């Protein structure tokens, strides 16, 4: 059996013909499996959705309780069979609830990894290697230049700057789902006990993370703080808000942005970022290669990112590989290169 008989790219996204179901479809479909809650993968309007419990809750927060006709929670490692095809969800390490989806039929297993990372993250389930015949990998940072430093070291730079400029607020641009909460947790792990202030667009998802048992310490809304409270404080906000009227309440702030794209210093300069923080929720070049080899897959499909470079790398190691050329991904999270643009899913302050 050919892998394309089990999964194939369509304008709606990856489609499984034997089961009649899509994975992370970019348009409304009858039945959908959703890997995680970022808006370029999780969209409203599907007839039925199967995803992890955390992802379903995130979708309800972002789109309302009626985001789909029906919903079913997938449990880690427990197979769900649809028309003879088995689907199993495994942690992807990207954000809370993010999953790789293993698709098995007639002895063939394809793993659709969604977005993933292997670095430790106190706010997400740890990545799990899933052996398979075909591995579908992202390539957001699929170039050798992208080798992420330790996130703890990057946060240490932030805290060093806070000590150096005790009178200046530090505005940290971080995407509201996943990145913002990870930065908060890393700051706490580094011993910072003062209140962390947040933009209103970050509040609902942050409170959700706390309700899931993730301790983030004293988190307060920036709009309710006095100027004296904000002097020398850490304030976490969506990247787009750093250029709007909301940011004008902070006199002479230190502008920071937490993203893997901060490896490209020209991008930081163009965005007026004073303190770039290279903190990524995606696998870097080395992790991509390591993961591909660890799965034992004989064939690799590469999607949304630097596809050609990773396909070439696979070829040098004797692996069959091809780019999927899927469209519609990269609208949220670190796949957004423009620092000054708010994501479509961000509510107004």
mmCIF file of C-alpha atoms in Angstrom:
data_model
loop_
_atom_site.group_PDB
_atom_site.id
_atom_site.type_symbol
_atom_site.label_atom_id
_atom_site.label_comp_id
_atom_site.label_asym_id
_atom_site.label_seq_id
_atom_site.Cartn_x
_atom_site.Cartn_y
_atom_site.Cartn_z
ATOM 1 C CA UNK A 1 0.000 0.000 0.000
ATOM 2 C CA UNK A 2 1.216 3.490 -0.845
ATOM 3 C CA UNK A 3 1.302 6.122 1.920
ATOM 4 C CA UNK A 4 -0.771 8.395 -0.347
ATOM 5 C CA UNK A 5 -3.602 5.871 -0.030
ATOM 6 C CA UNK A 6 -3.760 6.666 3.677
ATOM 7 C CA UNK A 7 -3.009 10.410 3.779
ATOM 8 C CA UNK A 8 -2.806 12.942 0.986
ATOM 9 C CA UNK A 9 -2.684 16.743 0.751
ATOM 10 C CA UNK A 10 -5.829 18.513 -0.437
ATOM 11 C CA UNK A 11 -6.853 22.204 -0.563
ATOM 12 C CA UNK A 12 -8.546 21.679 2.803
ATOM 13 C CA UNK A 13 -5.418 20.097 4.350
ATOM 14 C CA UNK A 14 -4.260 16.544 4.969
ATOM 15 C CA UNK A 15 -7.027 14.072 4.195
ATOM 16 C CA UNK A 16 -7.455 10.417 5.133
ATOM 17 C CA UNK A 17 -9.703 8.836 2.450
ATOM 18 C CA UNK A 18 -10.358 5.503 4.231
ATOM 19 C CA UNK A 19 -11.662 7.306 7.312
ATOM 20 C CA UNK A 20 -13.139 10.324 5.547
ATOM 21 C CA UNK A 21 -11.464 12.737 7.942
ATOM 22 C CA UNK A 22 -9.039 15.687 7.736
ATOM 23 C CA UNK A 23 -6.114 16.628 9.986
ATOM 24 C CA UNK A 24 -5.849 20.344 10.848
ATOM 25 C CA UNK A 25 -8.044 21.420 7.912
ATOM 26 C CA UNK A 26 -7.790 25.066 6.895
ATOM 27 C CA UNK A 27 -11.439 25.172 5.796
ATOM 28 C CA UNK A 28 -14.600 23.844 7.470
ATOM 29 C CA UNK A 29 -15.045 20.100 6.893
ATOM 30 C CA UNK A 30 -17.365 17.405 8.127
ATOM 31 C CA UNK A 31 -14.862 15.675 10.431
ATOM 32 C CA UNK A 32 -11.531 16.980 11.697
ATOM 33 C CA UNK A 33 -8.640 15.919 13.891
ATOM 34 C CA UNK A 34 -6.931 18.950 15.454
ATOM 35 C CA UNK A 35 -3.302 18.803 16.580
ATOM 36 C CA UNK A 36 -3.281 21.941 18.762
ATOM 37 C CA UNK A 37 -5.018 25.205 19.511
ATOM 38 C CA UNK A 38 -3.121 27.761 17.406
ATOM 39 C CA UNK A 39 -5.441 29.399 14.905
ATOM 40 C CA UNK A 40 -3.578 28.222 11.802
ATOM 41 C CA UNK A 41 -4.299 24.617 12.850
ATOM 42 C CA UNK A 42 -7.492 24.900 14.900
ATOM 43 C CA UNK A 43 -10.350 26.603 13.103
ATOM 44 C CA UNK A 44 -14.028 26.871 13.887
ATOM 45 C CA UNK A 45 -16.904 25.550 11.814
ATOM 46 C CA UNK A 46 -16.161 21.829 11.473
ATOM 47 C CA UNK A 47 -18.971 19.323 11.827
ATOM 48 C CA UNK A 48 -17.134 17.130 14.334
ATOM 49 C CA UNK A 49 -13.753 17.588 16.043
ATOM 50 C CA UNK A 50 -11.481 15.069 17.746
ATOM 51 C CA UNK A 51 -8.631 16.622 19.769
ATOM 52 C CA UNK A 52 -7.069 16.488 23.208
ATOM 53 C CA UNK A 53 -9.107 17.843 26.084
ATOM 54 C CA UNK A 54 -6.834 20.893 26.448
ATOM 55 C CA UNK A 55 -7.106 21.718 22.742
ATOM 56 C CA UNK A 56 -10.898 21.486 22.837
ATOM 57 C CA UNK A 57 -10.980 23.852 25.818
ATOM 58 C CA UNK A 58 -8.645 26.286 24.056
ATOM 59 C CA UNK A 59 -10.859 26.259 20.971
ATOM 60 C CA UNK A 60 -13.903 26.969 23.132
ATOM 61 C CA UNK A 61 -12.112 29.938 24.744
ATOM 62 C CA UNK A 62 -11.064 31.365 21.399
ATOM 63 C CA UNK A 63 -14.134 30.630 19.270
ATOM 64 C CA UNK A 64 -16.993 30.068 21.709
ATOM 65 C CA UNK A 65 -18.600 26.900 23.039
ATOM 66 C CA UNK A 66 -20.279 26.158 19.693
ATOM 67 C CA UNK A 67 -17.039 26.133 17.663
ATOM 68 C CA UNK A 68 -17.989 22.752 16.121
ATOM 69 C CA UNK A 69 -21.078 20.626 15.623
ATOM 70 C CA UNK A 70 -19.733 18.035 18.073
ATOM 71 C CA UNK A 71 -16.482 17.339 19.881
ATOM 72 C CA UNK A 72 -14.672 14.332 21.319
ATOM 73 C CA UNK A 73 -11.654 14.342 23.618
ATOM 74 C CA UNK A 74 -8.733 12.091 22.658
ATOM 75 C CA UNK A 75 -6.689 10.537 25.466
ATOM 76 C CA UNK A 76 -2.923 10.260 25.201
ATOM 77 C CA UNK A 77 -1.911 6.908 23.714
ATOM 78 C CA UNK A 78 -5.441 5.507 23.499
ATOM 79 C CA UNK A 79 -6.359 4.523 19.907
ATOM 80 C CA UNK A 80 -9.568 5.745 18.281
ATOM 81 C CA UNK A 81 -10.722 3.699 15.290
ATOM 82 C CA UNK A 82 -12.699 5.284 12.457
ATOM 83 C CA UNK A 83 -13.721 3.097 9.495
ATOM 84 C CA UNK A 84 -10.894 0.687 10.268
ATOM 85 C CA UNK A 85 -8.220 3.391 10.545
ATOM 86 C CA UNK A 86 -6.620 3.866 13.956
ATOM 87 C CA UNK A 87 -5.724 7.351 15.220
ATOM 88 C CA UNK A 88 -3.571 7.791 18.312
ATOM 89 C CA UNK A 89 -2.589 11.088 19.931
ATOM 90 C CA UNK A 90 0.917 11.562 21.365
ATOM 91 C CA UNK A 91 2.445 14.682 23.001
ATOM 92 C CA UNK A 92 4.164 17.108 20.619
ATOM 93 C CA UNK A 93 5.698 19.445 23.216
ATOM 94 C CA UNK A 94 4.657 22.553 21.267
ATOM 95 C CA UNK A 95 2.060 24.036 23.647
ATOM 96 C CA UNK A 96 -0.330 22.660 26.254
ATOM 97 C CA UNK A 97 -2.369 19.841 24.727
ATOM 98 C CA UNK A 98 -0.473 19.804 21.426
ATOM 99 C CA UNK A 99 -0.420 16.402 19.765
ATOM 100 C CA UNK A 100 1.211 14.321 17.106
ATOM 101 C CA UNK A 101 -1.392 12.146 15.431
ATOM 102 C CA UNK A 102 -0.379 8.613 14.470
ATOM 103 C CA UNK A 103 -2.509 7.199 11.653
ATOM 104 C CA UNK A 104 -2.383 3.404 11.212
ATOM 105 C CA UNK A 105 -4.048 1.252 8.565
ATOM 106 C CA UNK A 106 -3.174 -2.155 7.142
ATOM 107 C CA UNK A 107 0.250 -2.236 8.784
ATOM 108 C CA UNK A 108 1.294 1.278 7.726
ATOM 109 C CA UNK A 109 1.764 4.092 10.248
ATOM 110 C CA UNK A 110 2.064 7.763 9.334
ATOM 111 C CA UNK A 111 2.709 10.307 12.079
ATOM 112 C CA UNK A 112 1.456 13.837 11.467
ATOM 113 C CA UNK A 113 3.513 15.756 13.990
ATOM 114 C CA UNK A 114 1.815 19.142 13.683
ATOM 115 C CA UNK A 115 4.124 21.699 15.334
ATOM 116 C CA UNK A 116 6.574 20.307 17.862
ATOM 117 C CA UNK A 117 9.621 20.970 19.987
ATOM 118 C CA UNK A 118 11.868 18.770 22.110
ATOM 119 C CA UNK A 119 13.203 21.380 24.527
ATOM 120 C CA UNK A 120 11.921 21.191 28.106
ATOM 121 C CA UNK A 121 8.833 23.303 28.747
ATOM 122 C CA UNK A 122 7.065 23.439 32.130
ATOM 123 C CA UNK A 123 3.808 24.453 30.426
ATOM 124 C CA UNK A 124 3.500 21.629 27.868
ATOM 125 C CA UNK A 125 3.544 17.848 27.844
ATOM 126 C CA UNK A 126 6.987 16.526 26.881
ATOM 127 C CA UNK A 127 7.526 15.472 23.262
ATOM 128 C CA UNK A 128 7.273 11.734 22.630
ATOM 129 C CA UNK A 129 9.088 9.949 19.803
ATOM 130 C CA UNK A 130 6.602 7.821 17.851
ATOM 131 C CA UNK A 131 8.110 5.118 15.596
ATOM 132 C CA UNK A 132 6.497 5.118 12.170
ATOM 133 C CA UNK A 133 6.879 4.346 8.475
ATOM 134 C CA UNK A 134 6.247 7.910 7.310
ATOM 135 C CA UNK A 135 6.920 11.009 9.417
ATOM 136 C CA UNK A 136 5.322 14.341 8.564
ATOM 137 C CA UNK A 137 7.501 17.082 10.004
ATOM 138 C CA UNK A 138 7.171 20.838 10.195
ATOM 139 C CA UNK A 139 10.135 22.934 9.034
ATOM 140 C CA UNK A 140 9.429 26.349 10.537
ATOM 141 C CA UNK A 141 13.100 26.692 11.459
ATOM 142 C CA UNK A 142 14.382 24.268 8.859
ATOM 143 C CA UNK A 143 17.674 25.991 8.058
ATOM 144 C CA UNK A 144 21.075 25.344 9.690
ATOM 145 C CA UNK A 145 21.251 28.964 10.915
ATOM 146 C CA UNK A 146 18.423 28.237 13.345
ATOM 147 C CA UNK A 147 19.949 26.625 16.406
ATOM 148 C CA UNK A 148 18.055 27.741 19.482
ATOM 149 C CA UNK A 149 19.950 28.605 22.667
ATOM 150 C CA UNK A 150 18.720 27.542 26.094
ATOM 151 C CA UNK A 151 15.431 29.265 26.918
ATOM 152 C CA UNK A 152 16.595 29.572 30.527
ATOM 153 C CA UNK A 153 19.655 31.528 29.387
ATOM 154 C CA UNK A 154 17.483 33.860 27.321
ATOM 155 C CA UNK A 155 15.211 34.533 30.291
ATOM 156 C CA UNK A 156 18.319 35.155 32.386
ATOM 157 C CA UNK A 157 19.148 37.970 29.928
ATOM 158 C CA UNK A 158 15.720 39.453 30.527
ATOM 159 C CA UNK A 159 16.117 39.376 34.298
ATOM 160 C CA UNK A 160 19.620 40.852 34.041
ATOM 161 C CA UNK A 161 18.152 43.753 32.080
ATOM 162 C CA UNK A 162 15.423 44.218 34.703
ATOM 163 C CA UNK A 163 18.121 44.548 37.352
ATOM 164 C CA UNK A 164 20.164 46.899 35.170
ATOM 165 C CA UNK A 165 17.214 49.197 34.391
ATOM 166 C CA UNK A 166 15.053 49.084 37.547
ATOM 167 C CA UNK A 167 13.094 52.186 36.515
ATOM 168 C CA UNK A 168 12.050 50.899 33.056
ATOM 169 C CA UNK A 169 9.193 48.514 32.346
ATOM 170 C CA UNK A 170 10.185 45.570 30.163
ATOM 171 C CA UNK A 171 7.542 44.885 27.486
ATOM 172 C CA UNK A 172 7.895 41.289 26.348
ATOM 173 C CA UNK A 173 6.127 40.499 23.093
ATOM 174 C CA UNK A 174 4.953 36.880 23.242
ATOM 175 C CA UNK A 175 2.117 35.117 21.440
ATOM 176 C CA UNK A 176 -0.869 34.808 23.732
ATOM 177 C CA UNK A 177 -1.245 31.034 23.500
ATOM 178 C CA UNK A 178 1.702 28.988 24.697
ATOM 179 C CA UNK A 179 4.625 31.393 24.409
ATOM 180 C CA UNK A 180 3.317 33.926 26.940
ATOM 181 C CA UNK A 181 2.655 31.239 29.555
ATOM 182 C CA UNK A 182 5.987 29.542 28.933
ATOM 183 C CA UNK A 183 7.828 32.832 29.451
ATOM 184 C CA UNK A 184 5.949 33.363 32.726
ATOM 185 C CA UNK A 185 6.864 29.883 33.948
ATOM 186 C CA UNK A 186 10.534 30.319 32.970
ATOM 187 C CA UNK A 187 10.659 33.652 34.787
ATOM 188 C CA UNK A 188 9.294 31.988 37.916
ATOM 189 C CA UNK A 189 11.718 29.082 37.601
ATOM 190 C CA UNK A 190 14.544 31.644 37.570
ATOM 191 C CA UNK A 191 13.445 32.896 40.993
ATOM 192 C CA UNK A 192 11.549 36.065 40.033
ATOM 193 C CA UNK A 193 8.743 36.467 42.591
ATOM 194 C CA UNK A 194 7.397 39.952 41.820
ATOM 195 C CA UNK A 195 4.061 40.380 40.029
ATOM 196 C CA UNK A 196 4.117 39.841 36.287
ATOM 197 C CA UNK A 197 1.755 42.122 34.408
ATOM 198 C CA UNK A 198 -0.116 41.096 31.272
ATOM 199 C CA UNK A 199 -2.082 42.616 28.433
ATOM 200 C CA UNK A 200 -5.816 41.882 28.510
ATOM 201 C CA UNK A 201 -5.548 39.705 25.390
ATOM 202 C CA UNK A 202 -3.373 37.257 27.334
ATOM 203 C CA UNK A 203 -5.614 36.929 30.382
ATOM 204 C CA UNK A 204 -8.158 34.245 29.424
ATOM 205 C CA UNK A 205 -5.590 31.788 28.145
ATOM 206 C CA UNK A 206 -3.289 32.449 31.101
ATOM 207 C CA UNK A 207 -6.106 31.757 33.548
ATOM 208 C CA UNK A 208 -6.890 28.594 31.595
ATOM 209 C CA UNK A 209 -3.304 27.387 31.978
ATOM 210 C CA UNK A 210 -3.559 28.026 35.708
ATOM 211 C CA UNK A 211 -6.812 26.069 35.862
ATOM 212 C CA UNK A 212 -4.954 23.143 34.281
ATOM 213 C CA UNK A 213 -2.551 23.095 37.234
ATOM 214 C CA UNK A 214 0.310 25.167 35.803
ATOM 215 C CA UNK A 215 1.608 27.539 38.489
ATOM 216 C CA UNK A 216 2.497 30.975 37.122
ATOM 217 C CA UNK A 217 2.649 32.996 40.315
ATOM 218 C CA UNK A 218 1.214 36.478 40.825
ATOM 219 C CA UNK A 219 -0.209 37.539 37.438
ATOM 220 C CA UNK A 220 -1.939 40.915 37.180
ATOM 221 C CA UNK A 221 -3.540 42.985 34.439
ATOM 222 C CA UNK A 222 -1.370 45.899 33.350
ATOM 223 C CA UNK A 223 -4.404 48.136 32.858
ATOM 224 C CA UNK A 224 -5.179 47.916 36.576
ATOM 225 C CA UNK A 225 -1.651 48.848 37.696
ATOM 226 C CA UNK A 226 -0.353 52.293 38.577
ATOM 227 C CA UNK A 227 2.632 53.869 36.857
ATOM 228 C CA UNK A 228 4.645 53.260 40.001
ATOM 229 C CA UNK A 229 3.740 49.547 39.906
ATOM 230 C CA UNK A 230 4.863 49.276 36.286
ATOM 231 C CA UNK A 231 8.242 50.980 36.767
ATOM 232 C CA UNK A 232 10.775 48.183 36.481
ATOM 233 C CA UNK A 233 8.047 45.557 35.993
ATOM 234 C CA UNK A 234 7.861 42.753 33.436
ATOM 235 C CA UNK A 235 4.827 43.131 31.187
ATOM 236 C CA UNK A 236 3.871 40.373 28.736
ATOM 237 C CA UNK A 237 1.761 41.311 25.729
ATOM 238 C CA UNK A 238 0.908 40.174 22.191
ATOM 239 C CA UNK A 239 3.562 41.367 19.705
ATOM 240 C CA UNK A 240 1.082 43.566 17.863
ATOM 241 C CA UNK A 241 0.253 45.579 20.983
ATOM 242 C CA UNK A 242 3.839 46.826 21.273
ATOM 243 C CA UNK A 243 3.147 49.335 18.496
ATOM 244 C CA UNK A 244 -0.356 50.456 19.408
ATOM 245 C CA UNK A 245 -1.757 53.041 21.818
ATOM 246 C CA UNK A 246 -1.754 50.540 24.678
ATOM 247 C CA UNK A 247 2.044 50.636 24.856
ATOM 248 C CA UNK A 248 2.182 54.398 25.309
ATOM 249 C CA UNK A 249 1.356 54.123 29.000
ATOM 250 C CA UNK A 250 4.891 52.831 29.614
ATOM 251 C CA UNK A 251 7.497 55.629 29.627
ATOM 252 C CA UNK A 252 10.781 54.582 28.029
ATOM 253 C CA UNK A 253 10.112 50.816 28.105
ATOM 254 C CA UNK A 254 12.652 48.164 27.170
ATOM 255 C CA UNK A 255 11.071 46.397 24.186
ATOM 256 C CA UNK A 256 11.637 42.642 24.062
ATOM 257 C CA UNK A 257 10.326 39.935 21.760
ATOM 258 C CA UNK A 258 10.424 36.203 22.518
ATOM 259 C CA UNK A 259 10.662 34.215 19.283
ATOM 260 C CA UNK A 260 12.933 31.884 17.386
ATOM 261 C CA UNK A 261 12.983 34.541 14.675
ATOM 262 C CA UNK A 262 15.095 36.709 16.966
ATOM 263 C CA UNK A 263 18.049 34.633 15.793
ATOM 264 C CA UNK A 264 17.891 36.912 12.740
ATOM 265 C CA UNK A 265 19.214 40.145 14.227
ATOM 266 C CA UNK A 266 18.116 42.220 11.242
ATOM 267 C CA UNK A 267 14.527 41.270 12.001
ATOM 268 C CA UNK A 268 14.902 42.495 15.580
ATOM 269 C CA UNK A 269 16.402 45.793 14.421
ATOM 270 C CA UNK A 270 13.660 46.326 11.855
ATOM 271 C CA UNK A 271 11.061 45.792 14.540
ATOM 272 C CA UNK A 272 12.708 48.194 16.973
ATOM 273 C CA UNK A 273 13.359 45.410 19.467
ATOM 274 C CA UNK A 274 15.875 46.445 22.096
ATOM 275 C CA UNK A 275 16.230 43.044 23.758
ATOM 276 C CA UNK A 276 15.679 40.042 21.431
ATOM 277 C CA UNK A 277 14.919 36.802 23.278
ATOM 278 C CA UNK A 278 15.478 33.647 21.232
ATOM 279 C CA UNK A 279 12.789 31.464 22.789
ATOM 280 C CA UNK A 280 11.057 29.114 20.367
ATOM 281 C CA UNK A 281 8.186 26.676 20.624
ATOM 282 C CA UNK A 282 9.320 24.922 17.443
ATOM 283 C CA UNK A 283 12.139 22.447 16.853
ATOM 284 C CA UNK A 284 15.357 23.987 15.575
ATOM 285 C CA UNK A 285 17.519 22.587 12.778
ATOM 286 C CA UNK A 286 19.301 20.041 14.966
ATOM 287 C CA UNK A 287 16.089 18.889 16.660
ATOM 288 C CA UNK A 288 14.366 18.414 13.315
ATOM 289 C CA UNK A 289 17.104 16.099 12.101
ATOM 290 C CA UNK A 290 17.324 14.281 15.426
ATOM 291 C CA UNK A 291 13.591 13.651 15.458
ATOM 292 C CA UNK A 292 13.470 12.399 11.891
ATOM 293 C CA UNK A 293 16.171 9.852 12.648
ATOM 294 C CA UNK A 294 14.657 8.839 15.995
ATOM 295 C CA UNK A 295 11.302 7.926 14.420
ATOM 296 C CA UNK A 296 12.966 5.324 12.179
ATOM 297 C CA UNK A 297 10.743 6.444 9.305
ATOM 298 C CA UNK A 298 11.793 5.417 5.800
ATOM 299 C CA UNK A 299 9.955 8.340 4.215
ATOM 300 C CA UNK A 300 9.670 11.967 5.327
ATOM 301 C CA UNK A 301 7.057 14.515 4.290
ATOM 302 C CA UNK A 302 7.959 18.137 5.034
ATOM 303 C CA UNK A 303 5.467 20.931 5.513
ATOM 304 C CA UNK A 304 4.963 24.601 6.454
ATOM 305 C CA UNK A 305 8.418 26.093 6.663
ATOM 306 C CA UNK A 306 11.812 25.741 5.015
ATOM 307 C CA UNK A 307 10.749 22.589 3.199
ATOM 308 C CA UNK A 308 13.422 22.314 0.500
ATOM 309 C CA UNK A 309 16.415 22.513 2.844
ATOM 310 C CA UNK A 310 15.102 19.725 5.046
ATOM 311 C CA UNK A 311 14.138 17.580 2.044
ATOM 312 C CA UNK A 312 17.718 17.952 0.789
ATOM 313 C CA UNK A 313 19.101 17.010 4.223
ATOM 314 C CA UNK A 314 16.978 13.854 4.222
ATOM 315 C CA UNK A 315 18.287 12.932 0.774
ATOM 316 C CA UNK A 316 21.904 13.155 1.969
ATOM 317 C CA UNK A 317 21.032 10.505 4.565
ATOM 318 C CA UNK A 318 19.359 8.126 2.177
ATOM 319 C CA UNK A 319 15.812 8.948 3.229
ATOM 320 C CA UNK A 320 12.971 9.439 0.762
ATOM 321 C CA UNK A 321 11.522 12.882 1.301
ATOM 322 C CA UNK A 322 9.160 15.298 -0.346
ATOM 323 C CA UNK A 323 7.614 18.710 0.379
ATOM 324 C CA UNK A 324 3.841 18.741 0.861
ATOM 325 C CA UNK A 325 3.354 22.397 -0.148
ATOM 326 C CA UNK A 326 0.340 22.746 2.116
ATOM 327 C CA UNK A 327 -1.141 26.231 2.223
ATOM 328 C CA UNK A 328 -2.938 28.089 4.977
ATOM 329 C CA UNK A 329 -0.501 27.441 7.815
ATOM 330 C CA UNK A 330 1.784 29.963 9.456
ATOM 331 C CA UNK A 331 -0.859 32.523 10.421
ATOM 332 C CA UNK A 332 -0.103 32.413 14.148
ATOM 333 C CA UNK A 333 2.786 31.772 16.459
ATOM 334 C CA UNK A 334 6.393 31.888 15.400
ATOM 335 C CA UNK A 335 5.567 31.341 11.770
ATOM 336 C CA UNK A 336 4.588 35.025 11.702
ATOM 337 C CA UNK A 337 7.631 37.051 10.723
ATOM 338 C CA UNK A 338 6.080 40.506 11.140
ATOM 339 C CA UNK A 339 6.691 41.832 14.644
ATOM 340 C CA UNK A 340 4.279 44.718 14.326
ATOM 341 C CA UNK A 341 1.265 42.738 13.159
ATOM 342 C CA UNK A 342 -1.241 41.345 15.626
ATOM 343 C CA UNK A 343 -2.523 37.852 14.974
ATOM 344 C CA UNK A 344 -6.095 37.540 13.724
ATOM 345 C CA UNK A 345 -7.087 35.602 16.834
ATOM 346 C CA UNK A 346 -5.924 38.284 19.265
ATOM 347 C CA UNK A 347 -8.803 40.216 20.828
ATOM 348 C CA UNK A 348 -8.455 43.956 21.227
ATOM 349 C CA UNK A 349 -6.937 45.210 24.483
#
